[in-house]
Every structure is written in C-alpha cells, then in structure tokens.
Amino acid sequence: MSSPSSAVPSTLPTAASVPSPATAPAAPAPAVYAPAGPAPAVSARVGSARTVSAGPTVAELLDFVRRTAEDTALIASLPLDPEGRTWVRLDGPRGSEAWLIGWPPGTGTGWHDHADSVGAFTTASGTLKEHSLAVRLPTDGWKTLELNDGVDRERELAAGQGRAFGQNHVHEVLNESDSVHAVSVHAYYPPLPRIRRFSRTGAVLRLEQTEVPEDWQ
C-alpha cells in the first residue's frame, strides 16, 4: 500500500456547512456467513473492572477479506444486477463491519472517505481499479479544496489482490470492464460512523454530502 505523501491542499478550506444526508437504498438483511477468523472480542471482570479486548488490526481486516474472497460458494451466491451494484452484509471479525459487493461493468463508487475507520478490501472476481489521494483532508468546516500536484495514486486489483488503508482514506473504486462483473469483499473497523462523498473537477474537490449508517443499512 502506498505511503501517504506530505502534500497538503494548496487552498484553505471554505464554507462550514454540510448538506443533509441523502437517502440511500437499504441493504439486504445481514448474511449469516461467518468465516473462521480472529476470535471475537471478549469481556471479563477483573475485580470490579470490566475489560474489553481491542478491535481487529488493519492486518487482520486484510486477512479476513482475502480469506473470504476465496470462498467460491459465497462469491457465487451474491445476486448480480446488470444495472447497479448489489451488496450483502457479512459478519466481520471482532465487531468490524463487512460487505460483499457486486459491481456491474462500468460502475463505481465515486469519490468518498470512511471517517475514522480503517479498512481493507479484496477483489474476489473480475478486476477493480482504485484511484486514491495521498493526502489527509480536513475533517470538517470546508466545502471545496484545491489539491496539490502529485497526490493522486492509482492501482489495479485483479481477483485475489487487495489492499488495506488507514483513517480518512479518500478514494473511488471502479469496474472499468465493458462486459465482466466484479465482486469484492470489504471490512471496516470501527463500523463506519459516516461517509463523506465528493465530486471532483481537475484539482478541485467538492464536498457533496455526508451519509450516516441509517442511510445504507
């Protein structure tokens, strides 16, 4: 995975308002599939104190999505739609959020980030392309930013290939094939608190909307 550059936006953020979340289609009910993985978080009492183990690491999330992507029966069970993406929620390791996603030819996510969650994804079939930004965006209080040169990254992920990423990772994921569906497995920890969606024209990135879990679950 590429190391973040030290580049920062060359124009200070403006405008503090954030649009109200847009309603997204509801996802199907959670799947019962739970591949073997790191042990679930456990709690125990020590005297009067209650301790809870930490969530999964980025490496554990990447291991989970890679192993899940190898489950050919699960991958084949995902309903595919020729017009739009399909998704099923999975049981992620130790309280993480996980999804199995189908990508018709020519579809993509658009630019977005994952707030304070870390994550990983692996292509299970087909090929996906990721465009990402090697720069940390301001958390709040802006509407448009002008990006410096050299912050763009691109990678192609064929079946079996994946990547992990840290907090506030900004990217878009695309299936650029003209004829072949792609399927991928994704995992995030902690479960996504919000997603910011952006549009981009050249070097200008614009915040379009902020989604919260109720918009996609």
Tab-separated table of C-alpha atoms in Angstrom:
chain	number	residue	atom	x	y	z
A	1	MET	CA	0.000	0.000	0.000
A	2	SER	CA	1.346	3.409	-0.896
A	3	SER	CA	2.619	5.596	1.926
A	4	PRO	CA	0.751	8.897	2.346
A	5	SER	CA	2.639	11.872	0.996
A	6	SER	CA	3.187	15.034	2.961
A	7	ALA	CA	1.236	17.060	0.398
A	8	VAL	CA	-1.468	19.322	1.748
A	9	PRO	CA	-4.185	21.257	-0.045
A	10	SER	CA	-2.819	24.474	-1.501
A	11	THR	CA	-6.037	26.402	-0.868
A	12	LEU	CA	-7.542	26.808	2.567
A	13	PRO	CA	-10.982	25.234	3.044
A	14	THR	CA	-14.029	27.445	2.836
A	15	ALA	CA	-17.658	27.225	3.906
A	16	ALA	CA	-18.569	25.279	7.003
A	17	SER	CA	-21.970	23.950	6.012
A	18	VAL	CA	-22.503	20.249	5.248
A	19	PRO	CA	-25.580	19.057	3.325
A	20	SER	CA	-28.076	16.766	4.965
A	21	PRO	CA	-27.544	13.040	4.316
A	22	ALA	CA	-29.204	11.684	1.203
A	23	THR	CA	-31.306	8.578	1.421
A	24	ALA	CA	-29.546	5.510	0.039
A	25	PRO	CA	-31.146	2.196	-0.893
A	26	ALA	CA	-31.478	-0.153	2.033
A	27	ALA	CA	-29.042	-3.050	2.057
A	28	PRO	CA	-30.266	-6.649	2.200
A	29	ALA	CA	-30.514	-8.309	5.591
A	30	PRO	CA	-27.166	-9.324	7.134
A	31	ALA	CA	-25.812	-12.611	5.874
A	32	VAL	CA	-25.259	-15.467	8.280
A	33	TYR	CA	-21.909	-16.301	6.716
A	34	ALA	CA	-19.060	-16.013	9.221
A	35	PRO	CA	-15.716	-17.404	8.003
A	36	ALA	CA	-13.151	-18.510	10.520
A	37	GLY	CA	-11.056	-15.617	11.687
A	38	PRO	CA	-9.631	-13.910	14.743
A	39	ALA	CA	-11.501	-14.726	17.922
A	40	PRO	CA	-14.430	-12.439	18.755
A	41	ALA	CA	-13.859	-9.683	21.269
A	42	VAL	CA	-14.379	-10.982	24.799
A	43	SER	CA	-15.018	-9.205	28.045
A	44	ALA	CA	-14.065	-10.278	31.528
A	45	ARG	CA	-14.368	-8.924	35.048
A	46	VAL	CA	-11.183	-8.292	36.978
A	47	GLY	CA	-12.284	-7.339	40.473
A	48	SER	CA	-14.820	-4.595	39.856
A	49	ALA	CA	-13.335	-3.563	36.495
A	50	ARG	CA	-14.657	-4.768	33.143
A	51	THR	CA	-12.163	-5.018	30.289
A	52	VAL	CA	-12.855	-5.475	26.585
A	53	SER	CA	-10.295	-6.598	24.024
A	54	ALA	CA	-9.367	-4.248	21.206
A	55	GLY	CA	-10.887	-4.489	17.741
A	56	PRO	CA	-9.148	-6.060	14.740
A	57	THR	CA	-5.996	-4.555	13.289
A	58	VAL	CA	-5.702	-3.456	9.674
A	59	ALA	CA	-3.674	-6.619	9.003
A	60	GLU	CA	-6.483	-8.765	10.446
A	61	LEU	CA	-9.065	-6.995	8.306
A	62	LEU	CA	-6.961	-7.605	5.200
A	63	ASP	CA	-6.546	-11.272	6.136
A	64	PHE	CA	-10.308	-11.574	6.639
A	65	VAL	CA	-11.251	-10.080	3.268
A	66	ARG	CA	-8.642	-12.195	1.468
A	67	ARG	CA	-9.849	-15.439	3.036
A	68	THR	CA	-13.490	-14.542	2.480
A	69	ALA	CA	-12.794	-13.751	-1.174
A	70	GLU	CA	-11.512	-17.331	-1.579
A	71	ASP	CA	-14.909	-18.773	-0.605
A	72	THR	CA	-16.175	-19.528	-4.091
A	73	ALA	CA	-19.611	-20.661	-2.882
A	74	LEU	CA	-20.171	-17.377	-1.065
A	75	ILE	CA	-18.986	-15.297	-4.015
A	76	ALA	CA	-21.259	-17.232	-6.391
A	77	SER	CA	-24.252	-16.722	-4.061
A	78	LEU	CA	-24.272	-12.926	-4.423
A	79	PRO	CA	-27.172	-11.772	-6.638
A	80	LEU	CA	-25.812	-9.709	-9.524
A	81	ASP	CA	-27.691	-6.912	-11.241
A	82	PRO	CA	-26.719	-5.759	-14.745
A	83	GLU	CA	-27.631	-2.155	-13.933
A	84	GLY	CA	-26.455	-1.425	-10.394
A	85	ARG	CA	-24.259	-2.618	-7.572
A	86	THR	CA	-25.554	-5.242	-5.159
A	87	TRP	CA	-24.373	-5.899	-1.624
A	88	VAL	CA	-24.823	-8.223	1.339
A	89	ARG	CA	-23.576	-7.528	4.836
A	90	LEU	CA	-21.251	-10.123	6.346
A	91	ASP	CA	-20.087	-10.995	9.837
A	92	GLY	CA	-16.741	-9.207	10.164
A	93	PRO	CA	-14.121	-10.169	12.754
A	94	ARG	CA	-14.366	-8.741	16.271
A	95	GLY	CA	-17.089	-6.201	15.754
A	96	SER	CA	-15.985	-4.932	12.354
A	97	GLU	CA	-18.350	-4.075	9.511
A	98	ALA	CA	-18.007	-6.223	6.369
A	99	TRP	CA	-19.692	-6.318	2.956
A	100	LEU	CA	-19.789	-8.484	-0.138
A	101	ILE	CA	-20.315	-6.197	-3.151
A	102	GLY	CA	-21.110	-6.883	-6.802
A	103	TRP	CA	-20.038	-4.407	-9.490
A	104	PRO	CA	-21.671	-4.451	-12.947
A	105	PRO	CA	-19.471	-3.338	-15.854
A	106	GLY	CA	-18.889	0.392	-15.867
A	107	THR	CA	-19.976	1.085	-12.262
A	108	GLY	CA	-18.105	2.775	-9.422
A	109	THR	CA	-18.421	4.395	-6.034
A	110	GLY	CA	-17.499	7.992	-6.767
A	111	TRP	CA	-15.014	9.788	-4.504
A	112	HIS	CA	-15.576	9.223	-0.769
A	113	ASP	CA	-13.840	8.616	2.552
A	114	HIS	CA	-14.509	6.477	5.653
A	115	ALA	CA	-14.126	8.969	8.520
A	116	ASP	CA	-12.148	7.457	11.423
A	117	SER	CA	-12.470	3.832	10.306
A	118	VAL	CA	-9.582	1.782	8.967
A	119	GLY	CA	-10.343	-0.857	6.370
A	120	ALA	CA	-9.370	-3.324	3.691
A	121	PHE	CA	-10.850	-4.828	0.553
A	122	THR	CA	-10.003	-7.615	-1.869
A	123	THR	CA	-11.281	-8.354	-5.364
A	124	ALA	CA	-12.848	-11.823	-5.455
A	125	SER	CA	-13.643	-11.927	-9.191
A	126	GLY	CA	-13.132	-9.595	-12.111
A	127	THR	CA	-10.855	-6.556	-11.788
A	128	LEU	CA	-11.320	-3.311	-9.885
A	129	LYS	CA	-9.396	-0.055	-10.168
A	130	GLU	CA	-8.797	2.277	-7.240
A	131	HIS	CA	-7.986	5.978	-7.521
A	132	SER	CA	-6.907	7.460	-4.194
A	133	LEU	CA	-5.449	10.641	-2.711
A	134	ALA	CA	-2.214	10.555	-0.722
A	135	VAL	CA	-3.275	13.464	1.452
A	136	ARG	CA	-5.278	13.862	4.643
A	137	LEU	CA	-8.274	16.145	4.181
A	138	PRO	CA	-9.551	18.499	6.896
A	139	THR	CA	-12.190	16.760	8.982
A	140	ASP	CA	-14.855	19.473	8.862
A	141	GLY	CA	-15.504	23.099	8.011
A	142	TRP	CA	-14.910	23.163	4.256
A	143	LYS	CA	-16.821	22.886	1.004
A	144	THR	CA	-14.156	22.974	-1.732
A	145	LEU	CA	-10.424	22.250	-1.771
A	146	GLU	CA	-7.772	22.604	-4.430
A	147	LEU	CA	-5.425	19.594	-4.428
A	148	ASN	CA	-1.676	19.862	-4.891
A	149	ASP	CA	0.052	18.090	-7.762
A	150	GLY	CA	1.356	14.613	-7.017
A	151	VAL	CA	-1.310	13.453	-4.572
A	152	ASP	CA	-3.058	11.061	-6.980
A	153	ARG	CA	-2.477	7.316	-6.713
A	154	GLU	CA	-3.867	4.534	-8.927
A	155	ARG	CA	-3.817	0.758	-8.620
A	156	GLU	CA	-5.485	-2.143	-10.394
A	157	LEU	CA	-6.673	-5.054	-8.290
A	158	ALA	CA	-7.348	-8.312	-10.110
A	159	ALA	CA	-9.000	-11.324	-8.456
A	160	GLY	CA	-7.109	-12.261	-5.293
A	161	GLN	CA	-5.492	-8.844	-4.892
A	162	GLY	CA	-6.398	-6.440	-2.130
A	163	ARG	CA	-5.273	-3.504	-0.077
A	164	ALA	CA	-5.632	-2.022	3.383
A	165	PHE	CA	-5.918	1.643	4.354
A	166	GLY	CA	-5.915	3.931	7.364
A	167	GLN	CA	-8.310	6.528	8.689
A	168	ASN	CA	-9.747	9.243	6.437
A	169	HIS	CA	-8.719	7.361	3.284
A	170	VAL	CA	-10.131	9.165	0.223
A	171	HIS	CA	-10.680	7.063	-2.899
A	172	GLU	CA	-13.010	5.865	-5.619
A	173	VAL	CA	-13.332	2.263	-6.789
A	174	LEU	CA	-14.370	1.355	-10.348
A	175	ASN	CA	-15.142	-1.645	-12.503
A	176	GLU	CA	-13.890	-0.410	-15.873
A	177	SER	CA	-14.698	-3.614	-17.752
A	178	ASP	CA	-17.153	-3.372	-20.634
A	179	SER	CA	-18.571	-6.846	-20.082
A	180	VAL	CA	-17.416	-8.565	-16.855
A	181	HIS	CA	-18.947	-8.229	-13.391
A	182	ALA	CA	-16.575	-7.836	-10.454
A	183	VAL	CA	-17.150	-8.964	-6.865
A	184	SER	CA	-15.225	-7.768	-3.826
A	185	VAL	CA	-15.118	-8.137	-0.038
A	186	HIS	CA	-14.718	-5.106	2.259
A	187	ALA	CA	-14.222	-4.708	6.022
A	188	TYR	CA	-14.015	-1.637	8.284
A	189	TYR	CA	-13.307	-1.005	11.956
A	190	PRO	CA	-14.860	0.599	13.805
A	191	PRO	CA	-18.127	0.192	11.871
A	192	LEU	CA	-18.449	3.205	9.595
A	193	PRO	CA	-19.687	6.258	11.555
A	194	ARG	CA	-20.200	8.261	8.355
A	195	ILE	CA	-19.131	8.524	4.724
A	196	ARG	CA	-18.348	11.824	3.049
A	197	ARG	CA	-18.982	11.910	-0.709
A	198	PHE	CA	-17.129	14.234	-3.062
A	199	SER	CA	-17.178	15.369	-6.657
A	200	ARG	CA	-14.009	16.299	-8.478
A	201	THR	CA	-13.206	18.595	-11.390
A	202	GLY	CA	-9.499	18.614	-12.171
A	203	ALA	CA	-7.689	19.576	-8.960
A	204	VAL	CA	-10.843	20.842	-7.230
A	205	LEU	CA	-12.519	18.501	-4.748
A	206	ARG	CA	-16.005	19.437	-3.557
A	207	LEU	CA	-17.876	18.011	-0.584
A	208	GLU	CA	-21.325	16.970	-1.853
A	209	GLN	CA	-22.972	15.118	1.039
A	210	THR	CA	-22.393	13.241	4.265
A	211	GLU	CA	-24.039	9.869	4.874
A	212	VAL	CA	-24.591	8.134	8.211
A	213	PRO	CA	-25.254	4.406	8.865
A	214	GLU	CA	-29.031	4.797	8.670
A	215	ASP	CA	-28.631	5.765	5.019
A	216	TRP	CA	-27.185	2.419	3.895
A	217	GLN	CA	-28.254	-0.184	6.470
